[in-house]
JSON list of C-alpha atoms in Angstrom, two decimals:
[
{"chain": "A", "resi": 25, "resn": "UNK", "atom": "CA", "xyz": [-4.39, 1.41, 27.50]},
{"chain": "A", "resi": 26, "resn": "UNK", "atom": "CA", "xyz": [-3.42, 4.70, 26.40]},
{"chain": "A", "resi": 27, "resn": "UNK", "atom": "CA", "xyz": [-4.22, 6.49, 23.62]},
{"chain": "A", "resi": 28, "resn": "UNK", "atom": "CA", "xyz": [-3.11, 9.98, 21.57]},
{"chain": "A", "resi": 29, "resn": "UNK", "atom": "CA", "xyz": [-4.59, 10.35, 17.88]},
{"chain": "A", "resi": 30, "resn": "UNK", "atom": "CA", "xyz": [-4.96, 7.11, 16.10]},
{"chain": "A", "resi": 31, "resn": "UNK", "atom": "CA", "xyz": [-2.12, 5.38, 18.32]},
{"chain": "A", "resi": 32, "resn": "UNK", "atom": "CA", "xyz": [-3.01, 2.94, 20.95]},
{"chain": "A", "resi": 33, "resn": "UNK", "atom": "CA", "xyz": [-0.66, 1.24, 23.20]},
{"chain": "A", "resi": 34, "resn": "UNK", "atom": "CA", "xyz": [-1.21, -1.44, 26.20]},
{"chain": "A", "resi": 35, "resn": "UNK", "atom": "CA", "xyz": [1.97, -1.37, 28.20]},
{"chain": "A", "resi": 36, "resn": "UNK", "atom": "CA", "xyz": [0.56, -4.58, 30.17]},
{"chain": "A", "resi": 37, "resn": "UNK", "atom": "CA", "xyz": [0.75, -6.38, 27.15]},
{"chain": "A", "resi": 38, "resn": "UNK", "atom": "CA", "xyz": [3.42, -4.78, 25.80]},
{"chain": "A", "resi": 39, "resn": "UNK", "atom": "CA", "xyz": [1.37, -3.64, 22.25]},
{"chain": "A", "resi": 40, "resn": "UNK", "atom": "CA", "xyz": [0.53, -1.02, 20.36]},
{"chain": "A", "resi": 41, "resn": "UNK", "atom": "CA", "xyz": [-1.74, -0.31, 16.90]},
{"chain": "A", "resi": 42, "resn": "UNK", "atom": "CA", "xyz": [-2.11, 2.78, 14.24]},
{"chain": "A", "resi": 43, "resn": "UNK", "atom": "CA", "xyz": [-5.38, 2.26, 13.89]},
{"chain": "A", "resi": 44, "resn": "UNK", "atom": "CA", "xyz": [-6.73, -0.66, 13.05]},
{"chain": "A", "resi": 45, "resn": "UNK", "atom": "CA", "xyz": [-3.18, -2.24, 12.36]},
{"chain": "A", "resi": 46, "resn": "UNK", "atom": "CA", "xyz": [-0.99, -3.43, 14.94]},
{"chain": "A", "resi": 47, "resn": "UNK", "atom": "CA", "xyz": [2.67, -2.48, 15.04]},
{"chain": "A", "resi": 48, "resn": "UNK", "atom": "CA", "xyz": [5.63, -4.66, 15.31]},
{"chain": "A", "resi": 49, "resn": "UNK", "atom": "CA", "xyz": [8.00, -3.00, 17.58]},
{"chain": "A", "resi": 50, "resn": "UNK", "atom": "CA", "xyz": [11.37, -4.16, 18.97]},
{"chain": "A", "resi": 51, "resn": "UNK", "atom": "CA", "xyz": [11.77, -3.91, 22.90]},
{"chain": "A", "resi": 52, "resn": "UNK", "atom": "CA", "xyz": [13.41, -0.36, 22.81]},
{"chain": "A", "resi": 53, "resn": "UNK", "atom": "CA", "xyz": [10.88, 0.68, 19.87]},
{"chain": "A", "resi": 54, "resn": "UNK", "atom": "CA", "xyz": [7.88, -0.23, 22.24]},
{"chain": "A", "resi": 55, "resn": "UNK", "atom": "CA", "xyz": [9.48, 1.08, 24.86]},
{"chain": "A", "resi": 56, "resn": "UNK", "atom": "CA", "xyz": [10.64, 4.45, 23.49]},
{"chain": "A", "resi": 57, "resn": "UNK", "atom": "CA", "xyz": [6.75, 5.05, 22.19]},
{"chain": "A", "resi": 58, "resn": "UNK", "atom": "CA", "xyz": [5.29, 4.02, 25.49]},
{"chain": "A", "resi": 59, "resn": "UNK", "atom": "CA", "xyz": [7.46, 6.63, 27.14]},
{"chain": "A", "resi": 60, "resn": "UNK", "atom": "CA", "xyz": [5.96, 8.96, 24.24]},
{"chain": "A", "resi": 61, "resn": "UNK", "atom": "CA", "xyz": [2.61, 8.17, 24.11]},
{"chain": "A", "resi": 62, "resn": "UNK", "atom": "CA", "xyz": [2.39, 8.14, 28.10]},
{"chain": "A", "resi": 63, "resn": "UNK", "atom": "CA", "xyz": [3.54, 12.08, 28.32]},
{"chain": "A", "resi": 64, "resn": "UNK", "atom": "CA", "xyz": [1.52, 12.79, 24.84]},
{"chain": "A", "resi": 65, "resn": "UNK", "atom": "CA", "xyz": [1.28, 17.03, 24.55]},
{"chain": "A", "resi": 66, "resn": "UNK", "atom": "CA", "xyz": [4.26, 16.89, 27.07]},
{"chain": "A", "resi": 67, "resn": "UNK", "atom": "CA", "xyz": [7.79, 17.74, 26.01]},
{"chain": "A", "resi": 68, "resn": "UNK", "atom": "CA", "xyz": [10.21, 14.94, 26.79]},
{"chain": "A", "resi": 69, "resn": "UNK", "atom": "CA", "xyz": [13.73, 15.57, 26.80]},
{"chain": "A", "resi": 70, "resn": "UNK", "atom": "CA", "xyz": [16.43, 13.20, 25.50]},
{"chain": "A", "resi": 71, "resn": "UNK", "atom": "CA", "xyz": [18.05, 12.53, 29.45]},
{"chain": "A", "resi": 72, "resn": "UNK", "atom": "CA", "xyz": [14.41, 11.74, 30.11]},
{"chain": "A", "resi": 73, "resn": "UNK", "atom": "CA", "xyz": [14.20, 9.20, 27.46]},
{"chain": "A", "resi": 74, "resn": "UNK", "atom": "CA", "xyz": [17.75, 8.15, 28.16]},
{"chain": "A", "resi": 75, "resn": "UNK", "atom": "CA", "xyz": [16.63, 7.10, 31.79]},
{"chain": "A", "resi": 76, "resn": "UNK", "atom": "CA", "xyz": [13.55, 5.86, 31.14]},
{"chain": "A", "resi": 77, "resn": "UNK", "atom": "CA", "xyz": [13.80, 3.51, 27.79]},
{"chain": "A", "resi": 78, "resn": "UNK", "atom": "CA", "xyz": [18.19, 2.74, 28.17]},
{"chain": "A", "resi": 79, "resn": "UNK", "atom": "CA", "xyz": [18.23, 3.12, 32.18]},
{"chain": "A", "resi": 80, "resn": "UNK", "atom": "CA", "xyz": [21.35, 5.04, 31.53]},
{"chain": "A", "resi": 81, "resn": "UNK", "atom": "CA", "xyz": [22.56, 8.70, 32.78]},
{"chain": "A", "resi": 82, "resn": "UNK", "atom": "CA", "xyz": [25.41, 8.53, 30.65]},
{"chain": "A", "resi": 83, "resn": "UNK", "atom": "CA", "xyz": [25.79, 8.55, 27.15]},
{"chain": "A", "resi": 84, "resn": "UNK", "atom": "CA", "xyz": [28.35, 9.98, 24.59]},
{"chain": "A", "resi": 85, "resn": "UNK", "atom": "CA", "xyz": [25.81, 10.88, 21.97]},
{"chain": "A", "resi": 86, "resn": "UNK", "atom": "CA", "xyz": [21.80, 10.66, 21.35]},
{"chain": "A", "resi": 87, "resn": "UNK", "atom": "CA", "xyz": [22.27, 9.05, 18.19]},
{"chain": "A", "resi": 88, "resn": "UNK", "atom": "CA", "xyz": [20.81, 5.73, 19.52]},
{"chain": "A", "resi": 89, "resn": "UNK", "atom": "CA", "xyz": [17.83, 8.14, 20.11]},
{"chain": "A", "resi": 90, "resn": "UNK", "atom": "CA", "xyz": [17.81, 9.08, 16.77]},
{"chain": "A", "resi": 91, "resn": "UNK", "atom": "CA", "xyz": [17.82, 5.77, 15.80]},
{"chain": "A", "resi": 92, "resn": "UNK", "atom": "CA", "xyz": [15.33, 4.23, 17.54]},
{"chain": "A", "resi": 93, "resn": "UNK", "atom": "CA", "xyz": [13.15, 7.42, 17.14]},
{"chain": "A", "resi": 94, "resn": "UNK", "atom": "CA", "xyz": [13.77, 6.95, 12.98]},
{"chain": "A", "resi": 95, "resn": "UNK", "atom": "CA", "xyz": [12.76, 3.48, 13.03]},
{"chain": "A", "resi": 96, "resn": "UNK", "atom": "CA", "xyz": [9.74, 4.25, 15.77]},
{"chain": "A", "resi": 97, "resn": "UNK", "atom": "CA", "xyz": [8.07, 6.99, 12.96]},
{"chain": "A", "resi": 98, "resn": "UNK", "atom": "CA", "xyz": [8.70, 4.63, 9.94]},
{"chain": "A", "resi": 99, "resn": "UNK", "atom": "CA", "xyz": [6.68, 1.70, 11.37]},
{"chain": "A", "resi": 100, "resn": "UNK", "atom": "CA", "xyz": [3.83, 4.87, 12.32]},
{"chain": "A", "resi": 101, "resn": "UNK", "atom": "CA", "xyz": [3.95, 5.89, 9.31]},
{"chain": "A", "resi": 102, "resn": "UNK", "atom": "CA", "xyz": [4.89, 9.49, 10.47]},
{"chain": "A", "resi": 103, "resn": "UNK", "atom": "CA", "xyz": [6.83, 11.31, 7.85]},
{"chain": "A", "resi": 104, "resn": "UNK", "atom": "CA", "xyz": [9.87, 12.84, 9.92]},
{"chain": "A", "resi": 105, "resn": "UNK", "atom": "CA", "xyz": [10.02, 15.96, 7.23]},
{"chain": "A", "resi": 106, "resn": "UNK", "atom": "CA", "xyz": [6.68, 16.73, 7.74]},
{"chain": "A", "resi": 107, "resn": "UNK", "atom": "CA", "xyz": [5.92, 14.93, 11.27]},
{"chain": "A", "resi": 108, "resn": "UNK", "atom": "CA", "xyz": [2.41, 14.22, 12.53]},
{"chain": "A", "resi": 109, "resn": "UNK", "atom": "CA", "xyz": [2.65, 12.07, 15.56]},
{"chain": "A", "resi": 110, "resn": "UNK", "atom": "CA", "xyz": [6.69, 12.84, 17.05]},
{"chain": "A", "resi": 111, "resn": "UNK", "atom": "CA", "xyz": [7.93, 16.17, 16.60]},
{"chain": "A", "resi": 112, "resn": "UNK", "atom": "CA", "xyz": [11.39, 17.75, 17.62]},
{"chain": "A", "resi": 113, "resn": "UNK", "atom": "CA", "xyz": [11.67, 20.80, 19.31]},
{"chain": "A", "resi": 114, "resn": "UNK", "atom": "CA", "xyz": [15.67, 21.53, 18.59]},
{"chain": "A", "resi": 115, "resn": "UNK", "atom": "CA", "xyz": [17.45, 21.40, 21.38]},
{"chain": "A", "resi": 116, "resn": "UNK", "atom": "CA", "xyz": [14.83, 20.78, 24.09]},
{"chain": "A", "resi": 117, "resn": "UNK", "atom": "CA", "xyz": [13.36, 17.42, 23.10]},
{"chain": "A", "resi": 118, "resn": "UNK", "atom": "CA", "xyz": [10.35, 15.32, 21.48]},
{"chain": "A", "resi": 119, "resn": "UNK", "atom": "CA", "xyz": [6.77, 15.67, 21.59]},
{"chain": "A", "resi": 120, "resn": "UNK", "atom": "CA", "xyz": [3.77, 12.82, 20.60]},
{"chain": "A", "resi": 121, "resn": "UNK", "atom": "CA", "xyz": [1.32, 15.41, 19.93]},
{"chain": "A", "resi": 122, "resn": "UNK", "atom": "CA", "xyz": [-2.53, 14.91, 20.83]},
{"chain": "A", "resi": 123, "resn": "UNK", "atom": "CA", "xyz": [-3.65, 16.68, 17.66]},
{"chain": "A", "resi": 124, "resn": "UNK", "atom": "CA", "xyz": [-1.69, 16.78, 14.52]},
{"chain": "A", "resi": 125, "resn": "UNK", "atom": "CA", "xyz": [0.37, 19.64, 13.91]},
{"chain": "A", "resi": 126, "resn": "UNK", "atom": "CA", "xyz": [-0.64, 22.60, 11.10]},
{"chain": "A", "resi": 127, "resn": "UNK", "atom": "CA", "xyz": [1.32, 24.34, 9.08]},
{"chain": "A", "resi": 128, "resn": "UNK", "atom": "CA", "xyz": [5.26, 24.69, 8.46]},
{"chain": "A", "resi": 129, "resn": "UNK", "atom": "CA", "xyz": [6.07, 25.50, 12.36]},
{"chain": "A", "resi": 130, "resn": "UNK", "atom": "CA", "xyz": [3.79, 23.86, 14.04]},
{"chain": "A", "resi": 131, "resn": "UNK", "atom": "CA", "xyz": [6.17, 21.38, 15.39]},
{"chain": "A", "resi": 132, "resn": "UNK", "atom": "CA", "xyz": [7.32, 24.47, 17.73]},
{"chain": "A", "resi": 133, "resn": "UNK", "atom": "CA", "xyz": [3.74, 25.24, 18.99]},
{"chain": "A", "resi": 134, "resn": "UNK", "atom": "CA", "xyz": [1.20, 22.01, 18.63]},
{"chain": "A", "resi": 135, "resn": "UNK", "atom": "CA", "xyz": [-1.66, 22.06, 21.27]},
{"chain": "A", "resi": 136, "resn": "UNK", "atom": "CA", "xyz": [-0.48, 20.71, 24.64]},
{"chain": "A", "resi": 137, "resn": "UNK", "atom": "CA", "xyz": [-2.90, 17.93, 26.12]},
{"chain": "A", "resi": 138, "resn": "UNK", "atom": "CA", "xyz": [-2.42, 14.48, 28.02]},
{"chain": "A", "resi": 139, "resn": "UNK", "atom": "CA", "xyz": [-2.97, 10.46, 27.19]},
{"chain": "A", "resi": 140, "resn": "UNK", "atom": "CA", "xyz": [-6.26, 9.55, 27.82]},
{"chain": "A", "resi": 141, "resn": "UNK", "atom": "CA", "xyz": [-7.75, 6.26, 28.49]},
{"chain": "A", "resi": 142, "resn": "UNK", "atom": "CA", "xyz": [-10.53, 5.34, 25.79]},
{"chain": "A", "resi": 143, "resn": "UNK", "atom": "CA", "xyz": [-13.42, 5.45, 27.35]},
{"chain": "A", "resi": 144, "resn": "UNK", "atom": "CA", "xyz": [-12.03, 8.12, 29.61]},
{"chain": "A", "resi": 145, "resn": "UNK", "atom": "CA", "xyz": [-14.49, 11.05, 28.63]},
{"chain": "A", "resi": 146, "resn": "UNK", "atom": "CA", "xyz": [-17.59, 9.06, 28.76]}
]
C-alpha cells in the first residue's frame, strides 16, 4: 500500500481511496496515479509517465497526459487552479506532493519527501 496525504493506493489490488472514499479509476487513471503516488515529493517528467503508464517512447503530443491527468484530479477532488495533491512544474513535469502546497507558488517549491507505507514509522 502506499500512501501520500489522504491518498491511499494498493497496486496489488489495483485500488485506491481519498480518505475514507474509494475512487473509481479507469485502467490508465489508476495507473497514471500509481506512477504518482509511488514517486510522491519526486518530480516525474511526462517521457517518464509516457513509458511507464502508455509503454510508449513516442508520442506527438502530451495531451493524452493532460487528459488523463484532468480526469485523475477531478475524481481527487484536487482543484487544478489551485492544486493540492498534483502540481505542474512548467516544462519539467508533475509532482504528488507529500504535504499540501502554501501559498500562490508553492507548486514550484512544495517539500520534497517519499511514499510511505502506513505503518511505516511505527
Amino acid at each position: 500500500m502506499l500512501e501520500a496525504q489522504d491518498v491511499r493506493v494498493d497496486p496489488r489490488q489495483r485500488r485506491a481511496w481519498r480518505g475514507d472514499v474509494e475512487l473509481s479509476l479507469s485502467r490508465k487513471e489508476f495507473d497514471l496515479l500509481h506512477a504518482l503516488v509511488a514517486r510522491a515529493g519526486e518530480l516525474v517528467t511526462r517521457g517518464e509517465l509516457m513509458r511507464e503508464v502508455w509503454h510508449t517512447t513516442f508520442w506527438t503530443s502530451s495531451k493524452t497526459i493532460d487528459v488523463h491527468l484532468g480526469w485523475v484530479r477531478r475524481k481527487l477532488g484536487d482543484d487544478s487552479r489551485r492544486p493540492q495533491l498534483i502540481t505542474t512544474v512548467r516544462g519539467q513535469g508533475l509532482r504528488f506532493e507529500v504535504v499540501a502546497p502554501t501559498g500562490p507558488s508553492a507548486s514550484s517549491s512544495a517539500p520534497v519527501g517519499t511514499a510511505t507505507a502506513p505503518g511505516a514509522d511505527k
